[in-house]
Amino acid sequence: MRHEKDPPLRSDAQRNRERILRIALHELTQRPDAPLSAIAKKAGVGQGTLYRNFPNRETLVLEIYRHEMRQVADSAPRLLQEFPPHRALRIWMDRLAEFAMTKAGLADAIRLATSAPGGPTRPSPTPVTEAAELLLRAGEEAGTIRPGVTADDFVLAIAGLWQMTPEEGWRPRATRLLDLVMDGLRAGAPRPHPLVEQRGHPD
């Protein structure tokens, strides 16, 4: 696990790290006990490179989860720069559904990584909650989201995502659920100023 005080990785080292994470996500989703040697081989790196980045399986599994969560959280402010708040929120909700499927696919691997006595604990979902709060407040200020909805309210409303499994057919179900949640968030919202609707891309 890397910390903010660590020096930045060289570009080739960063590419290796991201490739390992991408391959490991796929392999561990398919087989929670996939050998690290197989992950290194498919990522095109030596085992030494893998272990320099991720000293053990637990570190790797939790870093995948943390990395995917961070990607979702970091996309929120970027979406607000490109789209009006209500549209940014709905696009972000689709990305959150993808993350939910990542978590579901990794559930067994995460359980194995965190079940040993004295082992690491799974990361807190705080970054995602903070991103939801950012998007909700932007929508409220724009008048396109009903006032007073908190990030905790939002998480409860989308709880059905965490009950789905990454099998064929999950995406239409997730879309229906999130459309219903979005309808609820917009119900009772003040009429937005026309300039709000003109900003960014149309629905």
Short mmCIF file of N, CA and C in Angstrom, two decimals, residues 87-161:
data_model
loop_
_atom_site.label_atom_id
_atom_site.label_comp_id
_atom_site.label_asym_id
_atom_site.label_seq_id
_atom_site.Cartn_x
_atom_site.Cartn_y
_atom_site.Cartn_z
N ARG A 87 -27.13 15.64 -14.26
CA ARG A 87 -26.60 14.69 -15.24
C ARG A 87 -25.31 14.05 -14.74
N ALA A 88 -24.46 14.84 -14.10
CA ALA A 88 -23.22 14.32 -13.52
C ALA A 88 -23.53 13.25 -12.49
N LEU A 89 -24.54 13.50 -11.66
CA LEU A 89 -24.92 12.53 -10.64
C LEU A 89 -25.38 11.22 -11.26
N ARG A 90 -26.19 11.30 -12.30
CA ARG A 90 -26.72 10.06 -12.90
C ARG A 90 -25.61 9.26 -13.57
N ILE A 91 -24.69 9.93 -14.25
CA ILE A 91 -23.56 9.22 -14.86
C ILE A 91 -22.70 8.58 -13.77
N TRP A 92 -22.49 9.33 -12.69
CA TRP A 92 -21.68 8.81 -11.59
C TRP A 92 -22.33 7.59 -10.95
N MET A 93 -23.64 7.58 -10.89
CA MET A 93 -24.36 6.44 -10.32
C MET A 93 -24.09 5.18 -11.14
N ASP A 94 -23.98 5.31 -12.45
CA ASP A 94 -23.63 4.15 -13.28
C ASP A 94 -22.23 3.65 -12.95
N ARG A 95 -21.31 4.59 -12.71
CA ARG A 95 -19.96 4.19 -12.34
C ARG A 95 -19.95 3.51 -10.97
N LEU A 96 -20.82 3.97 -10.09
CA LEU A 96 -20.93 3.35 -8.78
C LEU A 96 -21.46 1.93 -8.92
N ALA A 97 -22.36 1.70 -9.86
CA ALA A 97 -22.87 0.34 -10.09
C ALA A 97 -21.74 -0.57 -10.55
N GLU A 98 -20.88 -0.07 -11.42
CA GLU A 98 -19.72 -0.85 -11.86
C GLU A 98 -18.84 -1.21 -10.66
N PHE A 99 -18.65 -0.25 -9.77
CA PHE A 99 -17.84 -0.51 -8.58
C PHE A 99 -18.50 -1.56 -7.70
N ALA A 100 -19.82 -1.49 -7.58
CA ALA A 100 -20.54 -2.49 -6.78
C ALA A 100 -20.31 -3.89 -7.33
N MET A 101 -20.26 -4.01 -8.66
CA MET A 101 -20.01 -5.31 -9.26
C MET A 101 -18.57 -5.76 -9.03
N THR A 102 -17.63 -4.80 -9.02
CA THR A 102 -16.25 -5.12 -8.68
C THR A 102 -16.18 -5.68 -7.27
N LYS A 103 -16.85 -5.01 -6.34
CA LYS A 103 -16.84 -5.47 -4.95
C LYS A 103 -17.48 -6.84 -4.83
N ALA A 104 -18.58 -7.05 -5.55
CA ALA A 104 -19.25 -8.35 -5.49
C ALA A 104 -18.35 -9.45 -6.05
N GLY A 105 -17.67 -9.14 -7.15
CA GLY A 105 -16.79 -10.12 -7.76
C GLY A 105 -15.59 -10.46 -6.89
N LEU A 106 -15.17 -9.48 -6.11
CA LEU A 106 -14.01 -9.68 -5.24
C LEU A 106 -14.40 -10.12 -3.82
N ALA A 107 -15.67 -10.31 -3.58
CA ALA A 107 -16.14 -10.56 -2.21
C ALA A 107 -15.39 -11.72 -1.55
N ASP A 108 -15.24 -12.83 -2.27
CA ASP A 108 -14.56 -13.98 -1.68
C ASP A 108 -13.09 -13.68 -1.43
N ALA A 109 -12.45 -12.99 -2.38
CA ALA A 109 -11.03 -12.65 -2.22
C ALA A 109 -10.84 -11.69 -1.04
N ILE A 110 -11.74 -10.73 -0.88
CA ILE A 110 -11.66 -9.79 0.24
C ILE A 110 -11.88 -10.53 1.56
N ARG A 111 -12.82 -11.44 1.56
CA ARG A 111 -13.10 -12.21 2.77
C ARG A 111 -11.88 -13.04 3.17
N LEU A 112 -11.23 -13.66 2.18
CA LEU A 112 -10.02 -14.44 2.47
C LEU A 112 -8.90 -13.54 3.00
N ALA A 113 -8.81 -12.32 2.43
CA ALA A 113 -7.72 -11.42 2.80
C ALA A 113 -7.90 -10.82 4.18
N THR A 114 -9.15 -10.69 4.64
CA THR A 114 -9.39 -9.99 5.91
C THR A 114 -9.83 -10.92 7.04
N SER A 115 -9.90 -12.22 6.76
CA SER A 115 -10.43 -13.14 7.77
C SER A 115 -9.37 -13.65 8.75
N ALA A 116 -8.09 -13.56 8.38
CA ALA A 116 -7.04 -14.09 9.25
C ALA A 116 -6.90 -13.21 10.50
N PRO A 117 -6.66 -13.81 11.67
CA PRO A 117 -6.46 -13.03 12.89
C PRO A 117 -5.31 -12.05 12.73
N GLY A 118 -5.54 -10.80 13.09
CA GLY A 118 -4.50 -9.79 12.95
C GLY A 118 -4.31 -9.29 11.55
N GLY A 119 -5.16 -9.74 10.61
CA GLY A 119 -5.04 -9.32 9.22
C GLY A 119 -5.57 -7.92 9.01
N PRO A 120 -5.42 -7.41 7.79
CA PRO A 120 -5.87 -6.05 7.51
C PRO A 120 -7.39 -5.95 7.50
N THR A 121 -7.88 -4.76 7.72
CA THR A 121 -9.32 -4.52 7.64
C THR A 121 -9.64 -3.93 6.27
N ARG A 122 -10.85 -4.15 5.82
CA ARG A 122 -11.19 -3.61 4.49
C ARG A 122 -11.32 -2.10 4.56
N PRO A 123 -10.98 -1.41 3.46
CA PRO A 123 -11.00 0.06 3.46
C PRO A 123 -12.39 0.61 3.71
N SER A 124 -12.43 1.77 4.34
CA SER A 124 -13.69 2.47 4.56
C SER A 124 -14.19 3.06 3.24
N PRO A 125 -15.52 3.06 3.03
CA PRO A 125 -16.07 3.64 1.79
C PRO A 125 -16.16 5.16 1.83
N THR A 126 -15.45 5.80 2.75
CA THR A 126 -15.54 7.25 2.91
C THR A 126 -15.37 8.04 1.62
N PRO A 127 -14.36 7.74 0.75
CA PRO A 127 -14.22 8.55 -0.47
C PRO A 127 -15.47 8.55 -1.34
N VAL A 128 -16.14 7.41 -1.46
CA VAL A 128 -17.36 7.34 -2.27
C VAL A 128 -18.47 8.14 -1.62
N THR A 129 -18.59 8.06 -0.30
CA THR A 129 -19.61 8.83 0.41
C THR A 129 -19.38 10.32 0.24
N GLU A 130 -18.13 10.75 0.31
CA GLU A 130 -17.81 12.17 0.13
C GLU A 130 -18.13 12.62 -1.29
N ALA A 131 -17.89 11.76 -2.27
CA ALA A 131 -18.21 12.10 -3.65
C ALA A 131 -19.71 12.25 -3.85
N ALA A 132 -20.48 11.34 -3.23
CA ALA A 132 -21.94 11.43 -3.30
C ALA A 132 -22.42 12.74 -2.69
N GLU A 133 -21.83 13.12 -1.56
CA GLU A 133 -22.20 14.38 -0.90
C GLU A 133 -21.92 15.57 -1.82
N LEU A 134 -20.77 15.56 -2.48
CA LEU A 134 -20.41 16.64 -3.40
C LEU A 134 -21.44 16.78 -4.52
N LEU A 135 -21.82 15.65 -5.11
CA LEU A 135 -22.77 15.68 -6.22
C LEU A 135 -24.17 16.09 -5.77
N LEU A 136 -24.58 15.60 -4.61
CA LEU A 136 -25.91 15.95 -4.09
C LEU A 136 -26.01 17.43 -3.78
N ARG A 137 -24.95 17.99 -3.17
CA ARG A 137 -24.98 19.41 -2.83
C ARG A 137 -24.98 20.26 -4.09
N ALA A 138 -24.23 19.84 -5.11
CA ALA A 138 -24.22 20.59 -6.36
C ALA A 138 -25.60 20.57 -7.00
N GLY A 139 -26.27 19.42 -6.98
CA GLY A 139 -27.62 19.32 -7.54
C GLY A 139 -28.63 20.13 -6.75
N GLU A 140 -28.46 20.15 -5.43
CA GLU A 140 -29.36 20.94 -4.59
C GLU A 140 -29.19 22.43 -4.88
N GLU A 141 -27.95 22.88 -4.99
CA GLU A 141 -27.70 24.30 -5.29
C GLU A 141 -28.23 24.69 -6.66
N ALA A 142 -28.19 23.74 -7.60
CA ALA A 142 -28.70 24.02 -8.95
C ALA A 142 -30.22 23.93 -9.02
N GLY A 143 -30.83 23.40 -7.96
CA GLY A 143 -32.29 23.28 -7.95
C GLY A 143 -32.81 22.06 -8.66
N THR A 144 -31.92 21.09 -8.98
CA THR A 144 -32.35 19.90 -9.72
C THR A 144 -32.45 18.66 -8.84
N ILE A 145 -32.07 18.77 -7.58
CA ILE A 145 -32.18 17.68 -6.61
C ILE A 145 -32.97 18.21 -5.41
N ARG A 146 -33.88 17.41 -4.88
CA ARG A 146 -34.68 17.87 -3.75
C ARG A 146 -33.78 18.23 -2.58
N PRO A 147 -34.11 19.26 -1.84
CA PRO A 147 -33.26 19.71 -0.73
C PRO A 147 -33.18 18.68 0.40
N GLY A 148 -32.05 18.68 1.08
CA GLY A 148 -31.92 17.93 2.32
C GLY A 148 -31.52 16.48 2.22
N VAL A 149 -31.32 15.96 1.01
CA VAL A 149 -30.91 14.56 0.86
C VAL A 149 -29.44 14.45 1.24
N THR A 150 -29.11 13.55 2.15
CA THR A 150 -27.73 13.37 2.58
C THR A 150 -27.09 12.19 1.87
N ALA A 151 -25.78 12.10 1.98
CA ALA A 151 -25.07 10.97 1.40
C ALA A 151 -25.53 9.66 2.03
N ASP A 152 -25.82 9.69 3.33
CA ASP A 152 -26.32 8.49 4.01
C ASP A 152 -27.68 8.08 3.44
N ASP A 153 -28.56 9.07 3.19
CA ASP A 153 -29.85 8.77 2.56
C ASP A 153 -29.63 8.09 1.20
N PHE A 154 -28.70 8.65 0.45
CA PHE A 154 -28.42 8.15 -0.90
C PHE A 154 -27.93 6.71 -0.85
N VAL A 155 -27.00 6.42 0.06
CA VAL A 155 -26.45 5.07 0.18
C VAL A 155 -27.55 4.07 0.53
N LEU A 156 -28.45 4.46 1.42
CA LEU A 156 -29.57 3.58 1.76
C LEU A 156 -30.48 3.35 0.56
N ALA A 157 -30.68 4.40 -0.23
CA ALA A 157 -31.58 4.31 -1.38
C ALA A 157 -31.04 3.37 -2.46
N ILE A 158 -29.72 3.31 -2.60
CA ILE A 158 -29.14 2.46 -3.64
C ILE A 158 -28.67 1.12 -3.09
N ALA A 159 -29.09 0.78 -1.89
CA ALA A 159 -28.61 -0.44 -1.23
C ALA A 159 -28.82 -1.69 -2.08
N GLY A 160 -29.82 -1.65 -2.97
CA GLY A 160 -30.07 -2.80 -3.82
C GLY A 160 -28.90 -3.16 -4.71
N LEU A 161 -28.05 -2.18 -5.03
CA LEU A 161 -26.88 -2.48 -5.86
C LEU A 161 -26.01 -3.55 -5.22
#
